[in-house]
Amino acid sequence: MSPKILNIGAGASGIAAATRLYESGFRNLIVLEAENRLGGRIHTVPYGENVLDYGAQWVHSSVDNVVYDMAAKYDLVEVEKHREDELCIKSNGEEVPIEVSNRIMDVLEHSIDDEENVKQYKKSLGDYYVERYFVLKIAL
């Protein structure tokens, strides 16, 4: 008789865990989710003629990442760089000025290329981003 498994949550981690269990032969598996949809904090909602993405918006790192592996397996991974015309909207509905959002994306993309310095940085990651934001602002 196979064990009864109760998986709490159908967000990215819950779905990843349930998938691994199922692929490993466990069939007596139930996934419980509090919401009326899958995805956990990842949620897309209509916004006028567009949509807003809440929660996670991309898969971080393809190395030893079960979520990336699952998404790639089903051709759900899209490699995309930041476009200059993308709008960023705060959770309160306020639009972030395009110059600010572009500079923030430059900092984020730079931190990916500057991984070793990020690892050695002695303050918080938030401090690193704030510092880089103003360094890039001066450099521009």
XYZ file of C-alpha atoms in Angstrom, residues 32-140:
109
model
C -4.676 21.446 -1.326
C -4.770 25.094 -2.361
C -6.525 27.925 -0.470
C -7.235 29.926 -3.623
C -9.540 28.963 -6.495
C -6.560 28.752 -8.861
C -3.067 27.330 -9.132
C 0.061 29.448 -8.862
C 0.208 30.753 -5.298
C 1.618 34.288 -5.314
C 2.116 34.083 -9.077
C -1.028 35.608 -10.501
C -1.947 37.484 -13.684
C -4.975 39.794 -13.645
C -6.633 41.884 -16.370
C -5.728 45.591 -16.346
C -7.543 47.565 -19.027
C -6.430 46.126 -22.362
C -3.331 44.593 -20.746
C -2.536 42.380 -17.787
C -0.610 42.790 -14.538
C 1.637 40.041 -13.211
C 1.732 39.745 -9.413
C 4.317 37.735 -7.549
C 7.135 35.975 -9.330
C 7.601 37.090 -12.906
C 10.583 35.045 -13.980
C 12.518 31.947 -13.013
C 15.824 32.828 -11.374
C 18.822 30.755 -12.487
C 18.750 27.648 -14.618
C 21.424 25.839 -12.563
C 20.065 23.194 -10.146
C 16.632 24.819 -10.172
C 13.726 22.368 -10.160
C 11.248 25.089 -11.167
C 13.377 26.029 -14.185
C 13.766 22.353 -15.121
C 10.003 21.799 -14.980
C 9.212 24.959 -16.944
C 11.829 24.134 -19.599
C 10.516 20.575 -19.897
C 7.145 21.975 -20.990
C 8.661 24.777 -23.107
C 7.453 27.470 -20.695
C 10.770 29.294 -20.357
C 11.154 32.429 -22.374
C 14.512 34.181 -22.385
C 13.870 37.867 -22.700
C 15.801 41.020 -21.937
C 14.131 44.122 -20.606
C 12.503 46.237 -23.291
C 12.795 49.998 -23.048
C 9.037 50.506 -23.544
C 7.793 48.279 -20.714
C 5.739 49.944 -18.015
C 6.286 49.197 -14.343
C 3.318 49.745 -12.068
C 3.429 49.772 -8.265
C 0.972 47.652 -6.289
C -1.020 50.831 -5.525
C -1.568 51.367 -9.272
C 0.919 54.243 -9.578
C 3.039 54.167 -12.729
C 6.822 54.234 -12.241
C 8.495 56.816 -14.524
C 10.052 55.022 -17.510
C 13.502 56.527 -16.819
C 13.429 55.082 -13.289
C 12.198 51.632 -14.333
C 14.789 51.445 -17.134
C 17.571 52.369 -14.711
C 16.349 49.772 -12.200
C 16.387 47.106 -14.910
C 19.919 48.177 -15.876
C 20.991 47.674 -12.247
C 19.353 44.236 -12.095
C 20.909 43.120 -15.374
C 24.295 44.499 -14.283
C 24.089 42.532 -11.013
C 23.668 39.318 -13.006
C 26.848 40.100 -14.945
C 28.590 41.235 -11.737
C 27.697 38.132 -9.708
C 31.091 37.776 -8.003
C 31.049 41.346 -6.651
C 27.460 40.890 -5.484
C 28.510 37.787 -3.517
C 31.389 39.695 -1.881
C 29.269 42.762 -1.031
C 29.183 43.197 2.770
C 25.852 45.011 3.109
C 22.363 43.831 2.147
C 21.316 43.087 -1.414
C 18.928 46.032 -1.154
C 21.856 48.304 -0.257
C 23.783 46.957 -3.254
C 20.908 47.783 -5.608
C 20.429 51.289 -4.174
C 24.170 51.992 -4.436
C 24.359 50.657 -8.014
C 21.247 52.668 -8.956
C 22.998 55.925 -8.077
C 26.366 54.838 -9.538
C 24.678 54.038 -12.858
C 22.714 57.301 -12.681
C 25.982 59.233 -12.424
C 27.590 57.163 -15.203
C 24.720 57.870 -17.605
